[in-house]
Amino acid sequence: HQNYSTANAQRECKLKIKAAVLRELNKPLTVEELELDEPKSNEVLVKIEAFGVCHSDYHVVTGLAKQELPVVLGHEGAGTVVQVGEKVTNVEIGQNVLLNWFPYCKQCPQCFAGNTNHCKTYMEMLGQGKMLDGTTRLTDSNGKPVLQLSGLACWSTHVVVPDIICTKLPKGTPPEIAALIGCAVTTGVGAVLNQATVHEGSSVVVYGAGGVGLSIIMGCVLAGAEKIIAVDKSTAKEAIAISMGATDFLLSSEDTVENVKELTNGLGADYAFDAVGNTDIAQMLLPSLRERGLALLVGVPPTDSRIQIDATDVFRQEKRLSGTIYGSVDTEVDFEKFAQMYLDGKLPIDKLISKHYKLEEINKACEEMLDGSIARGVVTF
């Protein structure tokens, strides 16, 4: 009886939250009431104020991400710290924070080399949808554990996360702006400034005008590119791409590469970006380039996917193909930098947001993301 009472008391202490849960692949998410444990040592309870709806989350729905189920999705979020566990020193109750799905340790060889976006210290557990002790803080109404995507699970009203995931931003940064800096903006702008180092007066083609593609366009404008060609399968993206700074828009077709060359005096672009993670698009990058051009894979490609390239073209034209994960950024530095750029009017991140949703509309938000009718959908509370 004592054990039973203790167990009940512990359950009563748990916070009841709402969250979008994926229980079966290729099925709609269910918005459920879950129980959330209090934060343990070096953990923080955050009240979510905004989160973005990203294709990377939907890769879990389709099975491309190979995530164990059930899981609460969401890796692009921001909110307010409402409780801290023992030994937490980097954030305080009441602080607004961005949730970083790719924390780093500052101790491993990659971190010492400055490649913090390749740190593997925390990836094993967080990549499994668990906290750093190998467990989850979420349970459903039947007492069954529910995993937390990337150790976050921010498609919910509240989360418990490791304190290393919480990043403070300049005062006045709106939650929805902070959320998008947590993934789309950092991935796109970082790819331009950190990995490609796009030069002033250059020509660029960006395949895909979703949240990441539009962020790439923002970065190219900031870098001073002269010709910025946006390519997308949806005509709905033309107006938003132009408003973000694209000089030209092309609807995807069999003639896209030739059309890119026509817009660049028959030469091809200096830089070509795949913002989608599609192998058909990836194979169009090198043919879209002029001599010594750089092609970048920015979107997440399917696991174990392959592309074919013309080796002779690469050799004779000295073209380059590379990748970039999370914009090749140092999140501790670049998150704050991008937020300040927004506050200074240099990065119009607010233009990315096409529509606001409620948590209960999460499946509608996913549908409209997939059909290309929106740039970035944001759920706010």
XYZ file of C-alpha atoms in Angstrom:
381
model
C 0.000 0.000 0.000
C 2.847 2.368 0.807
C 4.532 1.713 -2.554
C 1.223 2.231 -4.349
C 0.619 5.531 -2.537
C 4.146 6.721 -3.248
C 3.757 5.926 -6.934
C 0.467 7.804 -7.049
C 1.999 10.785 -5.261
C 4.817 10.865 -7.786
C 2.345 10.772 -10.662
C 0.330 13.602 -9.119
C 3.498 15.764 -8.984
C 4.043 15.413 -12.705
C 3.054 18.316 -14.942
C 0.280 17.553 -17.401
C 1.022 18.963 -20.824
C -0.283 18.771 -24.386
C 1.948 17.493 -27.160
C 1.863 16.272 -30.763
C 2.701 12.559 -30.653
C 3.660 10.320 -33.579
C 2.616 6.738 -32.872
C 2.649 5.225 -36.382
C 4.655 6.032 -39.490
C 2.802 7.884 -42.247
C -0.153 8.527 -39.947
C -1.486 11.852 -38.583
C -0.080 13.042 -35.284
C -2.310 12.944 -32.225
C -2.453 15.853 -29.804
C -2.456 14.145 -26.410
C -2.227 14.963 -22.734
C 1.086 13.644 -21.428
C 2.814 13.710 -18.065
C 6.142 15.527 -17.800
C 8.660 14.793 -15.032
C 10.350 17.588 -13.129
C 13.852 18.516 -14.322
C 16.714 16.502 -12.870
C 20.262 17.723 -12.308
C 21.484 19.922 -15.190
C 18.003 19.989 -16.697
C 15.514 22.794 -17.297
C 11.730 23.036 -17.630
C 10.743 25.381 -20.462
C 7.289 26.690 -21.325
C 7.165 26.661 -25.131
C 6.006 29.927 -26.686
C 6.612 29.201 -30.372
C 7.870 26.417 -32.623
C 8.426 26.036 -36.346
C 7.100 23.258 -38.577
C 10.105 21.825 -40.417
C 10.583 19.161 -43.100
C 13.158 17.465 -40.874
C 10.414 16.709 -38.361
C 8.309 15.220 -41.136
C 11.184 12.909 -42.099
C 10.314 11.131 -38.847
C 6.692 10.732 -39.980
C 7.761 9.127 -43.269
C 10.378 6.906 -41.635
C 13.369 8.532 -43.356
C 14.785 9.607 -39.996
C 14.488 6.100 -38.477
C 13.284 7.306 -35.072
C 11.857 4.886 -32.505
C 8.181 5.504 -31.689
C 6.130 6.861 -29.998
C 7.805 10.246 -30.043
C 6.895 13.906 -29.617
C 8.260 15.798 -32.610
C 9.759 19.270 -32.742
C 13.339 20.553 -32.820
C 12.797 24.217 -33.735
C 11.416 25.991 -30.669
C 11.766 28.763 -28.111
C 10.207 29.587 -24.771
C 10.647 30.704 -21.179
C 12.481 28.887 -18.380
C 10.013 28.158 -15.561
C 12.011 25.698 -13.434
C 15.646 24.613 -13.144
C 17.187 21.464 -11.725
C 20.248 21.186 -9.526
C 23.631 22.417 -10.841
C 22.056 24.617 -13.538
C 24.056 27.838 -13.804
C 23.774 29.030 -17.409
C 20.076 30.037 -17.340
C 17.648 31.382 -14.766
C 13.905 31.187 -14.185
C 12.122 33.733 -16.332
C 14.723 33.852 -19.106
C 13.691 33.535 -22.730
C 15.688 30.823 -24.482
C 16.165 29.247 -27.884
C 16.315 25.438 -27.858
C 19.408 24.165 -29.658
C 19.045 20.664 -31.115
C 22.820 20.389 -31.719
C 24.715 21.217 -28.491
C 28.454 20.669 -28.243
C 30.890 19.794 -25.469
C 33.871 22.173 -26.043
C 36.209 19.316 -25.061
C 36.462 16.882 -27.994
C 38.929 17.138 -30.930
C 36.242 18.502 -33.259
C 35.319 21.255 -30.811
C 38.982 22.156 -30.281
C 39.366 22.359 -34.067
C 36.433 24.789 -34.269
C 34.097 22.259 -35.906
C 31.475 22.394 -33.167
C 28.711 21.298 -35.551
C 30.476 17.922 -35.778
C 30.674 17.267 -32.040
C 29.401 13.763 -31.265
C 29.432 13.939 -27.456
C 25.700 14.310 -26.948
C 24.400 12.921 -30.230
C 24.056 9.263 -29.252
C 21.415 9.841 -26.581
C 19.755 12.946 -27.980
C 19.633 11.324 -31.415
C 17.663 8.439 -29.946
C 15.063 10.820 -28.558
C 16.289 10.467 -24.980
C 17.830 12.637 -22.310
C 21.541 12.343 -21.485
C 20.848 9.660 -18.864
C 19.217 7.456 -21.511
C 15.619 7.990 -20.351
C 12.711 10.235 -21.318
C 10.791 12.701 -19.161
C 7.462 11.999 -20.901
C 4.826 9.342 -20.208
C 1.348 8.888 -21.662
C -1.958 8.296 -19.866
C -1.139 4.590 -19.605
C 2.207 5.261 -17.926
C 4.134 4.274 -21.084
C 7.275 6.275 -21.985
C 7.159 8.674 -24.928
C 10.424 9.766 -26.573
C 11.582 13.348 -27.203
C 12.843 14.090 -30.718
C 16.449 15.360 -30.523
C 16.086 15.494 -26.748
C 13.641 18.371 -27.253
C 10.057 17.461 -28.234
C 9.074 21.098 -28.615
C 5.835 20.400 -30.496
C 4.293 20.683 -27.053
C 3.293 23.167 -24.390
C 6.267 22.405 -22.102
C 9.562 20.499 -22.307
C 12.263 19.297 -19.945
C 15.648 19.530 -21.669
C 19.365 19.468 -20.775
C 20.555 22.920 -19.751
C 23.206 22.833 -22.492
C 20.362 23.000 -25.034
C 19.140 26.393 -23.759
C 20.632 29.445 -25.484
C 20.022 33.007 -24.330
C 19.321 35.620 -26.997
C 19.340 39.426 -27.058
C 16.423 41.046 -25.251
C 13.499 41.824 -27.508
C 13.918 38.755 -29.751
C 10.357 37.517 -30.438
C 9.780 33.802 -29.648
C 8.787 32.905 -33.208
C 11.943 34.569 -34.545
C 14.060 32.729 -31.972
C 12.419 29.430 -32.947
C 13.299 29.854 -36.624
C 16.875 30.799 -35.767
C 17.014 27.405 -34.043
C 16.961 25.585 -37.383
C 15.891 27.096 -40.725
C 17.662 30.442 -40.464
C 20.857 29.029 -39.011
C 20.978 26.255 -41.607
C 20.426 28.579 -44.561
C 22.221 31.770 -43.584
C 25.061 29.758 -42.051
C 25.525 27.788 -45.274
C 25.987 31.035 -47.185
C 28.248 32.882 -44.763
C 30.221 30.046 -43.154
C 30.571 27.271 -45.715
C 30.096 28.835 -49.157
C 31.421 32.294 -48.192
C 29.431 33.780 -51.070
C 31.290 36.777 -52.465
C 29.972 40.205 -53.385
C 28.702 40.544 -56.951
C 28.332 36.787 -57.450
C 25.527 34.770 -59.041
C 23.590 32.163 -57.058
C 20.892 29.581 -57.744
C 18.851 28.221 -54.846
C 16.828 25.054 -55.428
C 13.870 25.061 -53.039
C 12.134 28.122 -51.594
C 10.923 26.770 -48.272
C 12.193 27.972 -44.903
C 15.799 26.899 -45.531
C 15.885 28.061 -49.157
C 14.489 31.468 -48.264
C 17.064 31.705 -45.476
C 19.781 30.994 -48.040
C 18.386 33.844 -50.137
C 18.496 36.131 -47.083
C 22.113 35.160 -46.530
C 23.016 35.800 -50.173
C 21.498 39.279 -50.002
C 23.522 39.936 -46.862
C 26.677 38.694 -48.621
C 26.100 41.043 -51.551
C 25.272 38.539 -54.307
C 24.160 40.305 -57.493
C 22.070 37.596 -59.183
C 19.949 35.329 -56.938
C 17.821 32.764 -58.793
C 15.169 30.898 -56.795
C 13.813 27.618 -58.150
C 10.727 25.881 -56.779
C 7.928 23.558 -57.881
C 5.247 25.883 -56.489
C 4.273 29.173 -58.123
C 3.113 30.298 -54.672
C 6.774 30.676 -53.697
C 7.607 33.282 -56.336
C 6.262 36.324 -54.477
C 7.882 35.412 -51.156
C 11.218 34.563 -52.825
C 11.291 37.920 -54.608
C 10.323 39.730 -51.400
C 13.248 38.052 -49.622
C 15.694 39.318 -52.239
C 15.683 36.860 -55.154
C 16.227 38.637 -58.468
C 14.648 35.851 -60.535
C 12.265 32.933 -60.038
C 12.084 29.720 -62.064
C 9.398 27.068 -61.870
C 11.001 23.614 -61.746
C 11.053 21.898 -65.158
C 13.178 19.694 -67.374
C 14.796 22.871 -68.702
C 15.740 24.360 -65.339
C 19.506 24.039 -65.779
C 19.380 25.641 -69.229
C 17.180 28.421 -67.855
C 19.713 29.056 -65.091
C 22.453 29.374 -67.693
C 20.350 31.786 -69.752
C 19.964 34.000 -66.694
C 23.742 33.940 -66.120
C 24.924 34.857 -69.638
C 25.249 31.202 -70.623
C 27.922 30.552 -67.994
C 26.086 29.126 -65.004
C 26.051 30.369 -61.417
C 28.975 30.865 -59.064
C 27.098 29.001 -56.315
C 24.302 26.406 -56.374
C 22.402 25.281 -53.262
C 20.096 22.296 -52.743
C 17.822 23.423 -49.915
C 15.487 20.426 -50.216
C 17.585 17.294 -49.750
C 16.438 15.705 -53.012
C 18.785 13.529 -55.076
C 17.293 14.701 -58.396
C 18.002 18.288 -57.383
C 21.472 17.385 -56.107
C 22.376 16.068 -59.554
C 21.386 19.405 -61.098
C 23.785 21.431 -58.962
C 27.083 20.870 -60.777
C 25.576 21.361 -64.274
C 24.135 24.679 -63.002
C 27.622 26.020 -62.195
C 30.201 27.941 -64.161
C 33.921 27.141 -63.968
C 35.243 26.873 -60.403
C 31.726 27.125 -59.037
C 30.658 25.634 -55.702
C 27.642 23.366 -55.148
C 26.337 22.851 -51.610
C 24.027 20.182 -50.217
C 22.087 21.988 -47.480
C 18.806 20.076 -47.193
C 18.777 16.692 -45.427
C 19.086 13.902 -48.048
C 17.489 10.471 -47.549
C 19.706 8.033 -45.634
C 22.103 6.080 -47.882
C 21.026 8.009 -51.004
C 23.398 8.249 -53.971
C 23.999 10.764 -56.764
C 25.953 10.544 -60.005
C 28.269 13.285 -61.220
C 30.200 13.958 -64.415
C 33.793 13.463 -63.273
C 35.185 15.046 -66.426
C 33.126 18.180 -65.844
C 34.430 18.395 -62.280
C 38.016 17.885 -63.436
C 38.102 20.257 -66.391
C 35.914 22.972 -64.937
C 37.308 22.671 -61.389
C 33.806 22.576 -59.967
C 33.331 21.681 -56.298
C 30.621 19.785 -54.432
C 30.336 19.957 -50.662
C 27.852 19.634 -47.839
C 27.024 21.628 -44.752
C 25.239 20.496 -41.625
C 23.457 23.122 -39.564
C 25.041 25.918 -41.550
C 28.544 24.976 -40.326
C 27.880 27.290 -37.384
C 29.141 27.741 -33.861
C 25.721 27.987 -32.237
C 27.032 29.773 -29.146
C 28.206 32.612 -31.381
C 25.944 32.527 -34.425
C 22.549 32.261 -32.705
C 23.131 35.582 -30.974
C 24.629 37.096 -34.121
C 21.635 36.169 -36.291
C 19.190 37.419 -33.646
C 21.008 40.747 -33.468
C 21.004 40.973 -37.271
C 17.226 40.569 -37.170
C 16.875 43.248 -34.499
C 19.125 45.547 -36.556
C 16.973 45.034 -39.671
C 19.608 43.089 -41.627
C 17.817 39.711 -41.667
C 14.042 39.925 -42.364
C 13.308 36.624 -40.609
C 9.712 37.654 -39.958
C 9.018 37.438 -43.712
C 9.589 33.675 -43.514
C 6.447 33.231 -41.444
C 3.503 32.633 -43.757
C 0.988 31.471 -41.191
C 0.416 30.964 -37.464
C -1.273 27.815 -36.144
C -2.544 26.381 -32.896
C -1.088 23.126 -31.562
C -4.355 21.364 -32.403
C -3.814 22.340 -36.065
C -0.435 20.589 -36.330
C -1.548 18.127 -39.023
C -2.936 20.985 -41.132
C 0.357 22.823 -40.688
C 2.250 19.768 -41.949
C -0.061 19.376 -44.938
C 0.362 23.000 -45.985
C 4.132 22.727 -45.560
C 4.196 19.701 -47.850
C 1.982 21.173 -50.574
C 4.245 24.222 -50.829
C 1.569 26.797 -50.072
C 3.536 28.320 -47.175
C 7.156 29.295 -46.501
C 7.290 28.527 -42.790
C 4.419 27.750 -40.481
C 4.760 28.648 -36.818
C 2.731 27.382 -33.869
C 2.366 29.930 -31.087
C 0.754 29.788 -27.662
